[in-house]
């Protein structure tokens, strides 16, 4: 399709496509899973430090496990961001394929 060509896209028709529904379900499943994991790990820190003594024990010298857990949260955040970028790129490819599928269907 040429860049100067105006395209009318029926977004409702795309939303009804099975491939779009599969992509949406796959994307939402990934995002909700990552959100739950992140929030659970994040909210567990104040719970473990306030209501238990697990993280108050010394791990290395005078350093307690709470420092390792907190550092792990930073590492987890960067890791989840890296994972999200990779997944988002694959979702972009899937979305492009859906648009191409739609355009082929419109041409028929």
PDB file of C-alpha atoms in Angstrom:
ATOM      1  CA  UNK A   1       0.000   0.000   0.000  1.00  0.00           C
ATOM      2  CA  UNK A   2       1.407   3.389  -0.968  1.00  0.00           C
ATOM      3  CA  UNK A   3       2.030   5.946   1.752  1.00  0.00           C
ATOM      4  CA  UNK A   4      -0.148   8.572   0.061  1.00  0.00           C
ATOM      5  CA  UNK A   5      -3.131   6.217  -0.203  1.00  0.00           C
ATOM      6  CA  UNK A   6      -5.896   6.813   2.345  1.00  0.00           C
ATOM      7  CA  UNK A   7      -7.083   3.637   4.062  1.00  0.00           C
ATOM      8  CA  UNK A   8     -10.409   3.211   5.786  1.00  0.00           C
ATOM      9  CA  UNK A   9     -10.028   0.767   8.625  1.00  0.00           C
ATOM     10  CA  UNK A  10     -13.052  -0.839  10.213  1.00  0.00           C
ATOM     11  CA  UNK A  11     -11.795  -1.319  13.773  1.00  0.00           C
ATOM     12  CA  UNK A  12     -14.965  -3.133  14.784  1.00  0.00           C
ATOM     13  CA  UNK A  13     -14.301  -5.726  12.087  1.00  0.00           C
ATOM     14  CA  UNK A  14     -10.715  -6.160  13.328  1.00  0.00           C
ATOM     15  CA  UNK A  15     -11.988  -6.560  16.908  1.00  0.00           C
ATOM     16  CA  UNK A  16     -14.255  -9.377  15.714  1.00  0.00           C
ATOM     17  CA  UNK A  17     -11.416 -11.280  14.032  1.00  0.00           C
ATOM     18  CA  UNK A  18     -10.416 -14.517  15.780  1.00  0.00           C
ATOM     19  CA  UNK A  19      -6.700 -13.707  15.452  1.00  0.00           C
ATOM     20  CA  UNK A  20      -7.234 -10.357  17.196  1.00  0.00           C
ATOM     21  CA  UNK A  21      -9.183 -12.003  20.010  1.00  0.00           C
ATOM     22  CA  UNK A  22      -6.379 -14.560  20.482  1.00  0.00           C
ATOM     23  CA  UNK A  23      -3.759 -11.800  20.581  1.00  0.00           C
ATOM     24  CA  UNK A  24      -5.788  -9.791  23.091  1.00  0.00           C
ATOM     25  CA  UNK A  25      -6.275 -12.832  25.311  1.00  0.00           C
ATOM     26  CA  UNK A  26      -2.573 -13.757  25.135  1.00  0.00           C
ATOM     27  CA  UNK A  27      -1.483 -10.179  25.876  1.00  0.00           C
ATOM     28  CA  UNK A  28      -3.908  -9.713  28.771  1.00  0.00           C
ATOM     29  CA  UNK A  29      -2.905 -13.052  30.266  1.00  0.00           C
ATOM     30  CA  UNK A  30       0.772 -12.066  30.173  1.00  0.00           C
ATOM     31  CA  UNK A  31       0.166  -8.581  31.586  1.00  0.00           C
ATOM     32  CA  UNK A  32      -2.062  -9.750  34.436  1.00  0.00           C
ATOM     33  CA  UNK A  33       0.369 -12.527  35.360  1.00  0.00           C
ATOM     34  CA  UNK A  34       3.315 -10.114  35.468  1.00  0.00           C
ATOM     35  CA  UNK A  35       1.268  -7.578  37.449  1.00  0.00           C
ATOM     36  CA  UNK A  36       0.277 -10.145  40.075  1.00  0.00           C
ATOM     37  CA  UNK A  37       3.858 -11.431  40.400  1.00  0.00           C
ATOM     38  CA  UNK A  38       5.260  -7.907  40.748  1.00  0.00           C
ATOM     39  CA  UNK A  39       2.656  -6.735  43.271  1.00  0.00           C
ATOM     40  CA  UNK A  40       2.922  -9.920  45.316  1.00  0.00           C
ATOM     41  CA  UNK A  41       6.715  -9.673  45.551  1.00  0.00           C
ATOM     42  CA  UNK A  42       6.565  -5.932  46.214  1.00  0.00           C
ATOM     43  CA  UNK A  43       3.879  -6.123  48.899  1.00  0.00           C
ATOM     44  CA  UNK A  44       5.525  -9.098  50.564  1.00  0.00           C
ATOM     45  CA  UNK A  45       8.482  -6.942  51.676  1.00  0.00           C
ATOM     46  CA  UNK A  46       6.586  -4.793  54.202  1.00  0.00           C
ATOM     47  CA  UNK A  47       4.612  -7.820  55.390  1.00  0.00           C
ATOM     48  CA  UNK A  48       7.751  -9.888  55.985  1.00  0.00           C
ATOM     49  CA  UNK A  49       9.582  -7.042  57.695  1.00  0.00           C
ATOM     50  CA  UNK A  50       6.689  -5.886  59.871  1.00  0.00           C
ATOM     51  CA  UNK A  51       5.054  -9.131  60.939  1.00  0.00           C
ATOM     52  CA  UNK A  52       7.853 -11.720  60.849  1.00  0.00           C
ATOM     53  CA  UNK A  53      11.502 -11.990  61.766  1.00  0.00           C
ATOM     54  CA  UNK A  54      12.491 -13.931  58.622  1.00  0.00           C
ATOM     55  CA  UNK A  55      14.231 -11.048  56.850  1.00  0.00           C
ATOM     56  CA  UNK A  56      15.752  -9.603  60.028  1.00  0.00           C
ATOM     57  CA  UNK A  57      18.232 -12.455  60.342  1.00  0.00           C
ATOM     58  CA  UNK A  58      21.836 -11.755  59.415  1.00  0.00           C
ATOM     59  CA  UNK A  59      22.847 -13.103  56.025  1.00  0.00           C
ATOM     60  CA  UNK A  60      26.421 -11.865  55.549  1.00  0.00           C
ATOM     61  CA  UNK A  61      28.178 -10.163  58.430  1.00  0.00           C
ATOM     62  CA  UNK A  62      25.859  -7.427  59.709  1.00  0.00           C
ATOM     63  CA  UNK A  63      23.782  -7.383  56.497  1.00  0.00           C
ATOM     64  CA  UNK A  64      20.301  -8.823  56.939  1.00  0.00           C
ATOM     65  CA  UNK A  65      18.206 -10.677  54.382  1.00  0.00           C
ATOM     66  CA  UNK A  66      15.953  -7.638  53.959  1.00  0.00           C
ATOM     67  CA  UNK A  67      18.716  -5.929  51.979  1.00  0.00           C
ATOM     68  CA  UNK A  68      18.993  -8.889  49.634  1.00  0.00           C
ATOM     69  CA  UNK A  69      15.225  -9.020  49.214  1.00  0.00           C
ATOM     70  CA  UNK A  70      15.057  -5.285  48.473  1.00  0.00           C
ATOM     71  CA  UNK A  71      17.925  -5.549  45.980  1.00  0.00           C
ATOM     72  CA  UNK A  72      16.131  -8.498  44.422  1.00  0.00           C
ATOM     73  CA  UNK A  73      13.090  -6.290  43.872  1.00  0.00           C
ATOM     74  CA  UNK A  74      15.199  -3.899  41.802  1.00  0.00           C
ATOM     75  CA  UNK A  75      16.617  -6.788  39.804  1.00  0.00           C
ATOM     76  CA  UNK A  76      13.105  -8.207  39.346  1.00  0.00           C
ATOM     77  CA  UNK A  77      11.821  -4.832  38.110  1.00  0.00           C
ATOM     78  CA  UNK A  78      14.565  -4.575  35.489  1.00  0.00           C
ATOM     79  CA  UNK A  79      14.035  -8.209  34.533  1.00  0.00           C
ATOM     80  CA  UNK A  80      10.290  -7.772  34.121  1.00  0.00           C
ATOM     81  CA  UNK A  81      10.850  -4.612  32.071  1.00  0.00           C
ATOM     82  CA  UNK A  82      13.254  -6.512  29.802  1.00  0.00           C
ATOM     83  CA  UNK A  83      10.788  -9.392  29.494  1.00  0.00           C
ATOM     84  CA  UNK A  84       7.953  -6.971  28.712  1.00  0.00           C
ATOM     85  CA  UNK A  85       9.910  -5.276  25.930  1.00  0.00           C
ATOM     86  CA  UNK A  86      10.602  -8.641  24.318  1.00  0.00           C
ATOM     87  CA  UNK A  87       6.973  -9.719  24.589  1.00  0.00           C
ATOM     88  CA  UNK A  88       5.730  -6.328  23.343  1.00  0.00           C
ATOM     89  CA  UNK A  89       7.890  -6.704  20.247  1.00  0.00           C
ATOM     90  CA  UNK A  90       6.340 -10.096  19.543  1.00  0.00           C
ATOM     91  CA  UNK A  91       2.856  -8.648  20.098  1.00  0.00           C
ATOM     92  CA  UNK A  92       3.690  -5.869  17.620  1.00  0.00           C
ATOM     93  CA  UNK A  93       4.596  -8.499  15.023  1.00  0.00           C
ATOM     94  CA  UNK A  94       1.333 -10.328  15.709  1.00  0.00           C
ATOM     95  CA  UNK A  95      -0.616  -7.059  15.408  1.00  0.00           C
ATOM     96  CA  UNK A  96       1.064  -6.317  12.089  1.00  0.00           C
ATOM     97  CA  UNK A  97       0.086  -9.783  10.851  1.00  0.00           C
ATOM     98  CA  UNK A  98      -3.508  -9.135  11.944  1.00  0.00           C
ATOM     99  CA  UNK A  99      -3.581  -5.859  10.018  1.00  0.00           C
ATOM    100  CA  UNK A 100      -2.200  -7.630   6.950  1.00  0.00           C
ATOM    101  CA  UNK A 101      -4.850 -10.334   7.349  1.00  0.00           C
ATOM    102  CA  UNK A 102      -7.521  -7.639   7.563  1.00  0.00           C
ATOM    103  CA  UNK A 103      -6.195  -5.888   4.459  1.00  0.00           C
ATOM    104  CA  UNK A 104      -6.207  -9.155   2.482  1.00  0.00           C
ATOM    105  CA  UNK A 105      -9.794  -9.783   3.584  1.00  0.00           C
ATOM    106  CA  UNK A 106     -10.878  -6.280   2.548  1.00  0.00           C
ATOM    107  CA  UNK A 107      -9.394  -6.757  -0.915  1.00  0.00           C
ATOM    108  CA  UNK A 108     -11.560  -9.830  -1.614  1.00  0.00           C
TER     109      UNK A 108
END
